[in-house]
Amino acid sequence: MTKKRTECDPGPCGNPGICSTLSPAFPCLMSLIIFLILFVLFPCPLAGEENEETRCIEILSTPSNENLFEKVQACERLAILGTDRCVPILSSYLSDPYLSCYSRSCLEGIPGPAAAAALRRAMNELEGELLLGVIHSVGVRQDAQAVDALSLLLSHEDLKIAAVAASALARIATPKVARCLMDAFASASPEVLLHLADAILTCAARIEPREAIVLYDALCQAELPAHLKAAAARGAVLSRGKEGIELFLEFLLHDEPQFQNMALGLARTWGGEEITQALIHAMDKLSLRDQVLMIDVFLDRRDALSRDALLQTLASQQPRLRVAALRGLGILGDDSCVQTLMDHLAAPILPEERDAAASSLSKINAPIDDTICLALPHAKPEVKIQLMRILTQRRSLESVPFLMDQAREPWVEVSLAAFTSLAALAPHETLPKILSLLLSCPPEAMDTATEILATVASRNPDAASRAAPIVVFLQEELPVRLRSGLLKSLGRIGNQQAYDTLREALEHEEKDVQDSALRALLSWHDTTPTDLLLDVAGQTKDPVKRTLALRGASRMIDMPLSKCSSPSPQLLSWLRRMREQVQSPEEVKLLLSRLASTCHPDALDMAASLLDMPEARQEACLAVVQIAGLLTSMGPSEGVRSALHLVSNKAPGTPVGIQAEELLARLNAPMDYLLAWQVNGPYMQEGVMCEDLYPMAFGPEQGQEPEKWQWLIRSPTEEGPGRINLLQIMDGPHRVAYARTWLISPEEQPARLGFGFDDGGKAWLNGQVVCEANTSGAWTKDQHIVDVTLRKGENLLFLKLTQHSGPWEFSVRVFGLEDKPLNGLQIAIMEPVQDLP
Amino acid sequence: MVWITTEDVLDAKERLSMAKSKKWTRRGFLKGAGLAGVSLSMPAFIPSACQGKDSRVAPSERIVLGAIGVGGRGYYDLTAILQEKDVQVVAVCDVRKSMRERAKSTVDAHYGNQDCVEHADFRDLLDREDIEGIITAPGDRWHTPISVMAMRAGKDVYSEKPSTLTIAQGRILSDVARDHARIFQTGTQRRSEALFVLADELARLGRLGEVHTVYAHTLPFAMHRHWLPEAPLPAKEDLDWEMWLGPAPWRPYHPDYLNGCGAWLDFFDFGTGVAGWCSHTICQCQGVLGYDLDSGTEYHYPGNSNADSFRVSYAHGADLVLSVGSSKWKGSCGVRYEGTEGWVSMADGYHSPEVSSPSLLSDRRRLVQEYMERTRRPMNHLRDFLDCMRSRRQATTHAEVAHRSMTTCHAINISMLLQRDLTWDSSKEEFVHDEEANRMRSRAMREPWHM
């Protein structure tokens, strides 16, 4: 929407654009008629503003102080649209202590001579602070006709008036003003001298440089505070252009700190190679500390000469200077600096120089990798190591073949460094070559070498074939130690081919190989080897091997568990197998730690059965209480009660015993927050934000039963109100999730539901929408309270939850009317069928 | 980084204090040539890492500062700068007695003495020759006048945002900083915060492709002109109302103007419209677009009253769009950069920028590290200011950067007030063919204040 004013010269018709198309041959009467028609159809844009200006003038013309605020408003409008017409009335308020500023706001901006003349007149009529304001406004208008009058004020007895007059003259900034200011400056009293100096500086910055030189030089020679002289010195230098370089250097070398600071700042910003050259020549006149500072200046200048200056500085006898220059080359250097840096890397006088050179080589923004690679074979071992680290930091893929050569080096440290670099850089296609290196690398480097294999293999986008080169290599005749290392790397790769190979290796004739295979399986990334490990634990007679296998199985059992997720039949089966095999207290405690995270009555039974083992009683009590806490969230049960009673009897007065009793009490208490949910999601659509996802219906909302509902259960003993944190099981911004639970009511009864969402939510009770909140923001308790009627029996509460970003959580509280608890409610989560993750 | 030892600095500081204690005398600037080994006596750069974990810099080596305006944000800045080990705060100033007493108490407790001086009039603080720099946060109407007066008095300035009240003020601010060779930093601290810098670098380094649209968070536009009803003035020693108003036009007193910066922010005479947040977010966006030393060209009035969806077009083709709500981010002072190959959003409270693809964040630490090494800037806006005071290098958001980003903010305000599109000529610093808009580039200062 554009409503633009244009310069308007109405002419006879009020609209020049239209007028110009009319032939002058039309009779005047006809012209008048046409004018009237056009005026109605296309009113002059100025007409409205003229009326408004008139209204403002009328307001201002009313007797003073009757309507002060209205007058202020009138001034504010005139500041934008006022013309010469309003100048007289505005001028009358220049002497008003409340309205003078508003009046001047208008007069400063109204174009034309009238406003300027009004302010000049007021200068002759006013005194005190009101005069100060008017003088300032004259300066804002840059009224050249006021120069004489302002010049007279420079010697006013009131220092403030003289100061403002100087400031106003400075804004006008003509050669005549410059002369007036200088004349006044020559004979000024000390009190006004600083203000005049300031004005001269401002004026000088606005006039021609060749005229400004005189002003700046005069200030530099005058008795003034150092900071003003320094400002003048800056002007004196710059107004001379390149001829000011010599002067600039004088200030740089001056003993007055303000001059030096000014020159230092100028050194950073005054462009041109002549300046850089001058700075280079001045270096040796500076102290060591300041030469180091000058290097920082060169880093700001960034020209080729600055880089050359750093290179020259490397010949200095001062180590600090050399180090600073070496570091600087990391920013300014190019490929011409590489050899120099490598020389300092290879033969530093001090360790700091080597480090600085290495740092710079890793940062230089130029194609220098091949130069470094070519230097590798001929460098000393310690230098090779540095160069390889540099290539790694530069992420130099072209260096990989050179690194492989170095991996064969008889120097162990060099070989190790090469393998470390290969771990960071080598593409997966080079894996066969790396494997063949293992046969020729120093034995001391073999462990490191095998450790990198999985890292390199992981770069293969085809996960199923990552282990293939290693499996093939294992078919060779290999030393046991190497074979063991390769098996370990298969454990880290963790695909099917690796698993099959490790399973076979469990049966190898060499015990060391068997152990390596077992250890490799212990660190598997998912639950695939669980049954195998439990088999090993059950079959072996070696207690160490049994414990190892159980430990591995336990670790895998823990993987799909979160303390609030539903355990699958497979998981429960593993736990039962483990229960059968545990013997030592350590193994029992291992099992109990897993049981404690398992929300299932079978887990509770297994934990309770271990209460009689004295060495593990404490852990058993803790596990029982933890499991019971989760099951309690789903409502009371006799199994839970009896287990808690057992703990309470076996550990009376202890913290865990007290916790058991608290849970028992909660079992009898009415429900408040709903703490057990099935959750499904997340759902999203690319590019669609949270608030636009809200109205979209995904699978569960469309009546489609998803493959998997996860459990999210919160123990009632957890601190804080009953917020369910979705980030425990899913994340990502701009997402949707669904949650459901069933309320079992003993009878039809009214109830109140209190919802809290972060971010948004929608709730259905038995298929009816009861709450909608397409919002974004933090959770608060009972953000939305709705009255509902619960049916007798099952009531499905179904939620849709949206996520913008940050926390993602919700809470639902159920209570009776007038915030009284509802008795007899239970919650239920239907037992889903879960596949192993 | 250029490393300089503490001993060098001690020597320099001693000479500086000797120089200051001398009465200034006439010097021939053409003399002094051939002074071998002459040192630059200004305290040189000490990286904070040099000083050790718990070390304090000796008082003689510290940068001496004063604080003007120590209410809300000003108090926060004061407590932040007290954490810098090479700073000595010696004076505080506020028109409200309770504020300056609180500030003095905080400073004295920090140093374990009673040495901090209270001033009711900032001019007394600026008259002190020992003070090398100030941090100032007295409210938008005061930022430029105090900054200009401080720089003319030979002080370096850290001024809270918004640093200017009008476009004309911004030009004066930048010219004075340049002509007086002063260090100035405006308080757009997100330009020195790692996560915001990361988002900026993703855009600058081309990871998002060609950036075509940037979004800047704004508070709803408001520049009220009404007066609150007159209330009895408190005693002058408790609140100097005339001084509080300062260069703003006179209006009767009401306590609600002083209830935090949110109280006066929405008034035309005291606040800066969209610049409440846009002084941050537009400064951020312009830095990304390569317009640190320039402003927007076309201003498209959105036809609403809150400036939501206000669009600014830049000369090279990109657009900046204001957003009042938080649909593109969550939190305050949000920005979003959209390019041909991706986008990034960032706002206060994020642990990580939101990105169109997780791969954009794969080398996040390296990007920020390389930014710091390339620019030699710390991730601390106040620290950057202090470093620049020593090295005389221009600060990250120096006066010209502040002026240009504020110009964009002011142009938006003017467009909203006039309710029409505007075109800005950056080289002439005026609106094209729009006298009314051009008049609004400046306002009269209430006597006796002037710049």
mmCIF file of N, CA and C in Angstrom, chain A residues 611-679:
data_model
loop_
_atom_site.group_PDB
_atom_site.id
_atom_site.type_symbol
_atom_site.label_atom_id
_atom_site.label_comp_id
_atom_site.label_asym_id
_atom_site.label_seq_id
_atom_site.Cartn_x
_atom_site.Cartn_y
_atom_site.Cartn_z
ATOM 1 N N LEU A 611 15.182 -61.149 47.769
ATOM 2 C CA LEU A 611 15.249 -60.421 49.034
ATOM 3 C C LEU A 611 15.929 -61.242 50.115
ATOM 4 N N ASP A 612 15.930 -62.579 49.931
ATOM 5 C CA ASP A 612 16.497 -63.429 50.978
ATOM 6 C C ASP A 612 17.996 -63.605 50.862
ATOM 7 N N MET A 613 18.612 -63.025 49.813
ATOM 8 C CA MET A 613 20.070 -63.161 49.693
ATOM 9 C C MET A 613 20.702 -62.016 50.473
ATOM 10 N N PRO A 614 21.332 -62.298 51.578
ATOM 11 C CA PRO A 614 21.831 -61.216 52.448
ATOM 12 C C PRO A 614 22.787 -60.256 51.725
ATOM 13 N N GLU A 615 23.664 -60.852 50.854
ATOM 14 C CA GLU A 615 24.677 -59.975 50.218
ATOM 15 C C GLU A 615 24.064 -58.992 49.236
ATOM 16 N N ALA A 616 22.839 -59.264 48.820
ATOM 17 C CA ALA A 616 22.203 -58.397 47.823
ATOM 18 C C ALA A 616 20.866 -57.855 48.304
ATOM 19 N N ARG A 617 20.613 -57.951 49.619
ATOM 20 C CA ARG A 617 19.282 -57.558 50.106
ATOM 21 C C ARG A 617 18.999 -56.070 49.834
ATOM 22 N N GLN A 618 20.000 -55.257 50.111
ATOM 23 C CA GLN A 618 19.805 -53.817 49.925
ATOM 24 C C GLN A 618 19.389 -53.509 48.492
ATOM 25 N N GLU A 619 20.118 -54.122 47.559
ATOM 26 C CA GLU A 619 19.817 -53.870 46.149
ATOM 27 C C GLU A 619 18.451 -54.439 45.786
ATOM 28 N N ALA A 620 18.119 -55.582 46.367
ATOM 29 C CA ALA A 620 16.827 -56.193 46.077
ATOM 30 C C ALA A 620 15.692 -55.299 46.575
ATOM 31 N N CYS A 621 15.856 -54.758 47.783
ATOM 32 C CA CYS A 621 14.819 -53.856 48.313
ATOM 33 C C CYS A 621 14.642 -52.651 47.402
ATOM 34 N N LEU A 622 15.747 -52.088 46.992
ATOM 35 C CA LEU A 622 15.677 -50.905 46.116
ATOM 36 C C LEU A 622 14.986 -51.229 44.804
ATOM 37 N N ALA A 623 15.325 -52.382 44.261
ATOM 38 C CA ALA A 623 14.709 -52.778 42.985
ATOM 39 C C ALA A 623 13.221 -52.981 43.154
ATOM 40 N N VAL A 624 12.829 -53.645 44.234
ATOM 41 C CA VAL A 624 11.395 -53.873 44.456
ATOM 42 C C VAL A 624 10.668 -52.541 44.556
ATOM 43 N N VAL A 625 11.203 -51.642 45.317
ATOM 44 C CA VAL A 625 10.521 -50.350 45.504
ATOM 45 C C VAL A 625 10.432 -49.596 44.185
ATOM 46 N N GLN A 626 11.477 -49.655 43.405
ATOM 47 C CA GLN A 626 11.477 -48.924 42.139
ATOM 48 C C GLN A 626 10.431 -49.504 41.182
ATOM 49 N N ILE A 627 10.406 -50.839 41.087
ATOM 50 C CA ILE A 627 9.439 -51.458 40.184
ATOM 51 C C ILE A 627 8.027 -51.186 40.681
ATOM 52 N N ALA A 628 7.854 -51.314 41.978
ATOM 53 C CA ALA A 628 6.528 -51.088 42.540
ATOM 54 C C ALA A 628 6.065 -49.672 42.277
ATOM 55 N N GLY A 629 7.007 -48.730 42.354
ATOM 56 C CA GLY A 629 6.642 -47.333 42.100
ATOM 57 C C GLY A 629 6.071 -47.140 40.708
ATOM 58 N N LEU A 630 6.664 -47.794 39.741
ATOM 59 C CA LEU A 630 6.170 -47.672 38.367
ATOM 60 C C LEU A 630 4.814 -48.342 38.225
ATOM 61 N N LEU A 631 4.674 -49.541 38.831
ATOM 62 C CA LEU A 631 3.416 -50.260 38.702
ATOM 63 C C LEU A 631 2.304 -49.533 39.438
ATOM 64 N N THR A 632 2.669 -48.821 40.497
ATOM 65 C CA THR A 632 1.663 -48.085 41.267
ATOM 66 C C THR A 632 0.981 -47.034 40.405
ATOM 67 N N SER A 633 1.745 -46.481 39.474
ATOM 68 C CA SER A 633 1.166 -45.433 38.611
ATOM 69 C C SER A 633 0.008 -45.942 37.791
ATOM 70 N N MET A 634 -0.042 -47.267 37.675
ATOM 71 C CA MET A 634 -1.140 -47.838 36.889
ATOM 72 C C MET A 634 -2.257 -48.326 37.785
ATOM 73 N N GLY A 635 -2.179 -48.047 39.040
ATOM 74 C CA GLY A 635 -3.277 -48.444 39.922
ATOM 75 C C GLY A 635 -2.850 -49.531 40.882
ATOM 76 N N PRO A 636 -3.623 -49.721 41.919
ATOM 77 C CA PRO A 636 -3.242 -50.689 42.980
ATOM 78 C C PRO A 636 -3.332 -52.137 42.503
ATOM 79 N N SER A 637 -2.458 -53.003 43.068
ATOM 80 C CA SER A 637 -2.542 -54.438 42.803
ATOM 81 C C SER A 637 -2.033 -55.180 44.013
ATOM 82 N N GLU A 638 -2.528 -56.372 44.225
ATOM 83 C CA GLU A 638 -2.131 -57.140 45.403
ATOM 84 C C GLU A 638 -0.671 -57.550 45.342
ATOM 85 N N GLY A 639 -0.180 -57.861 44.135
ATOM 86 C CA GLY A 639 1.217 -58.235 43.983
ATOM 87 C C GLY A 639 2.140 -57.122 44.442
ATOM 88 N N VAL A 640 1.765 -55.920 44.065
ATOM 89 C CA VAL A 640 2.576 -54.767 44.463
ATOM 90 C C VAL A 640 2.512 -54.579 45.974
ATOM 91 N N ARG A 641 1.336 -54.691 46.532
ATOM 92 C CA ARG A 641 1.180 -54.515 47.987
ATOM 93 C C ARG A 641 2.036 -55.507 48.747
ATOM 94 N N SER A 642 1.973 -56.756 48.351
ATOM 95 C CA SER A 642 2.684 -57.762 49.143
ATOM 96 C C SER A 642 4.190 -57.568 49.000
ATOM 97 N N ALA A 643 4.658 -57.221 47.809
ATOM 98 C CA ALA A 643 6.098 -56.986 47.633
ATOM 99 C C ALA A 643 6.554 -55.823 48.507
ATOM 100 N N LEU A 644 5.756 -54.773 48.556
ATOM 101 C CA LEU A 644 6.118 -53.612 49.376
ATOM 102 C C LEU A 644 6.100 -53.962 50.862
ATOM 103 N N HIS A 645 5.166 -54.799 51.251
ATOM 104 C CA HIS A 645 5.139 -55.220 52.658
ATOM 105 C C HIS A 645 6.407 -55.998 53.003
ATOM 106 N N LEU A 646 6.833 -56.844 52.072
ATOM 107 C CA LEU A 646 8.074 -57.609 52.295
ATOM 108 C C LEU A 646 9.239 -56.678 52.569
ATOM 109 N N VAL A 647 9.352 -55.658 51.736
ATOM 110 C CA VAL A 647 10.468 -54.715 51.889
ATOM 111 C C VAL A 647 10.339 -53.974 53.210
ATOM 112 N N SER A 648 9.135 -53.565 53.492
ATOM 113 C CA SER A 648 8.899 -52.819 54.731
ATOM 114 C C SER A 648 9.289 -53.658 55.944
ATOM 115 N N ASN A 649 9.053 -54.982 55.877
ATOM 116 C CA ASN A 649 9.401 -55.852 56.999
ATOM 117 C C ASN A 649 10.890 -56.131 57.059
ATOM 118 N N LYS A 650 11.498 -56.277 55.891
ATOM 119 C CA LYS A 650 12.914 -56.656 55.880
ATOM 120 C C LYS A 650 13.847 -55.473 56.087
ATOM 121 N N ALA A 651 13.335 -54.262 55.841
ATOM 122 C CA ALA A 651 14.195 -53.082 55.988
ATOM 123 C C ALA A 651 13.456 -51.975 56.723
ATOM 124 N N PRO A 652 12.995 -52.275 57.922
ATOM 125 C CA PRO A 652 12.195 -51.269 58.637
ATOM 126 C C PRO A 652 13.036 -50.073 59.036
ATOM 127 N N GLY A 653 12.465 -48.902 58.924
ATOM 128 C CA GLY A 653 13.137 -47.692 59.369
ATOM 129 C C GLY A 653 14.249 -47.196 58.472
ATOM 130 N N THR A 654 14.603 -47.964 57.478
ATOM 131 C CA THR A 654 15.649 -47.508 56.545
ATOM 132 C C THR A 654 14.995 -46.629 55.475
ATOM 133 N N PRO A 655 15.787 -45.870 54.753
ATOM 134 C CA PRO A 655 15.190 -45.032 53.691
ATOM 135 C C PRO A 655 14.365 -45.843 52.698
ATOM 136 N N VAL A 656 14.832 -47.014 52.327
ATOM 137 C CA VAL A 656 14.077 -47.794 51.344
ATOM 138 C C VAL A 656 12.812 -48.359 51.997
ATOM 139 N N GLY A 657 12.923 -48.669 53.247
ATOM 140 C CA GLY A 657 11.737 -49.159 53.942
ATOM 141 C C GLY A 657 10.680 -48.073 54.058
ATOM 142 N N ILE A 658 11.111 -46.891 54.359
ATOM 143 C CA ILE A 658 10.186 -45.756 54.452
ATOM 144 C C ILE A 658 9.554 -45.483 53.096
ATOM 145 N N GLN A 659 10.365 -45.604 52.051
ATOM 146 C CA GLN A 659 9.846 -45.388 50.697
ATOM 147 C C GLN A 659 8.771 -46.420 50.362
ATOM 148 N N ALA A 660 9.002 -47.675 50.829
ATOM 149 C CA ALA A 660 8.007 -48.719 50.610
ATOM 150 C C ALA A 660 6.701 -48.361 51.295
ATOM 151 N N GLU A 661 6.815 -47.849 52.478
ATOM 152 C CA GLU A 661 5.590 -47.479 53.200
ATOM 153 C C GLU A 661 4.882 -46.304 52.555
ATOM 154 N N GLU A 662 5.648 -45.380 52.028
ATOM 155 C CA GLU A 662 5.026 -44.244 51.308
ATOM 156 C C GLU A 662 4.251 -44.741 50.102
ATOM 157 N N LEU A 663 4.824 -45.688 49.410
ATOM 158 C CA LEU A 663 4.134 -46.228 48.237
ATOM 159 C C LEU A 663 2.873 -46.961 48.639
ATOM 160 N N LEU A 664 2.956 -47.677 49.736
ATOM 161 C CA LEU A 664 1.758 -48.363 50.228
ATOM 162 C C LEU A 664 0.663 -47.353 50.513
ATOM 163 N N ALA A 665 1.057 -46.228 51.088
ATOM 164 C CA ALA A 665 0.045 -45.205 51.384
ATOM 165 C C ALA A 665 -0.556 -44.661 50.100
ATOM 166 N N ARG A 666 0.279 -44.488 49.108
ATOM 167 C CA ARG A 666 -0.216 -43.945 47.833
ATOM 168 C C ARG A 666 -1.177 -44.905 47.150
ATOM 169 N N LEU A 667 -0.940 -46.186 47.348
ATOM 170 C CA LEU A 667 -1.842 -47.157 46.726
ATOM 171 C C LEU A 667 -3.271 -46.944 47.186
ATOM 172 N N ASN A 668 -3.414 -46.435 48.394
ATOM 173 C CA ASN A 668 -4.757 -46.234 48.938
ATOM 174 C C ASN A 668 -5.282 -44.831 48.662
ATOM 175 N N ALA A 669 -4.425 -43.963 48.141
ATOM 176 C CA ALA A 669 -4.854 -42.569 47.939
ATOM 177 C C ALA A 669 -5.577 -42.424 46.608
ATOM 178 N N PRO A 670 -6.459 -41.413 46.535
ATOM 179 C CA PRO A 670 -7.160 -41.213 45.256
ATOM 180 C C PRO A 670 -6.197 -40.724 44.179
ATOM 181 N N MET A 671 -6.562 -41.005 42.953
ATOM 182 C CA MET A 671 -5.726 -40.626 41.814
ATOM 183 C C MET A 671 -5.706 -39.108 41.648
ATOM 184 N N ASP A 672 -4.639 -38.579 41.207
ATOM 185 C CA ASP A 672 -4.524 -37.131 40.961
ATOM 186 C C ASP A 672 -3.987 -36.958 39.535
ATOM 187 N N TYR A 673 -2.689 -36.869 39.405
ATOM 188 C CA TYR A 673 -2.104 -36.808 38.064
ATOM 189 C C TYR A 673 -2.163 -38.193 37.415
ATOM 190 N N LEU A 674 -2.391 -38.208 36.116
ATOM 191 C CA LEU A 674 -2.365 -39.461 35.356
ATOM 192 C C LEU A 674 -0.936 -39.695 34.909
ATOM 193 N N LEU A 675 -0.342 -40.779 35.395
ATOM 194 C CA LEU A 675 1.098 -40.959 35.250
ATOM 195 C C LEU A 675 1.492 -42.102 34.324
ATOM 196 N N ALA A 676 0.525 -42.779 33.732
ATOM 197 C CA ALA A 676 0.862 -43.905 32.863
ATOM 198 C C ALA A 676 0.171 -43.711 31.518
ATOM 199 N N TRP A 677 0.964 -43.705 30.463
ATOM 200 C CA TRP A 677 0.449 -43.402 29.120
ATOM 201 C C TRP A 677 1.078 -44.320 28.084
ATOM 202 N N GLN A 678 0.321 -44.546 27.037
ATOM 203 C CA GLN A 678 0.893 -45.078 25.808
ATOM 204 C C GLN A 678 1.147 -43.887 24.893
ATOM 205 N N VAL A 679 2.296 -43.916 24.219
ATOM 206 C CA VAL A 679 2.665 -42.754 23.396
ATOM 207 C C VAL A 679 3.094 -43.238 22.017
#
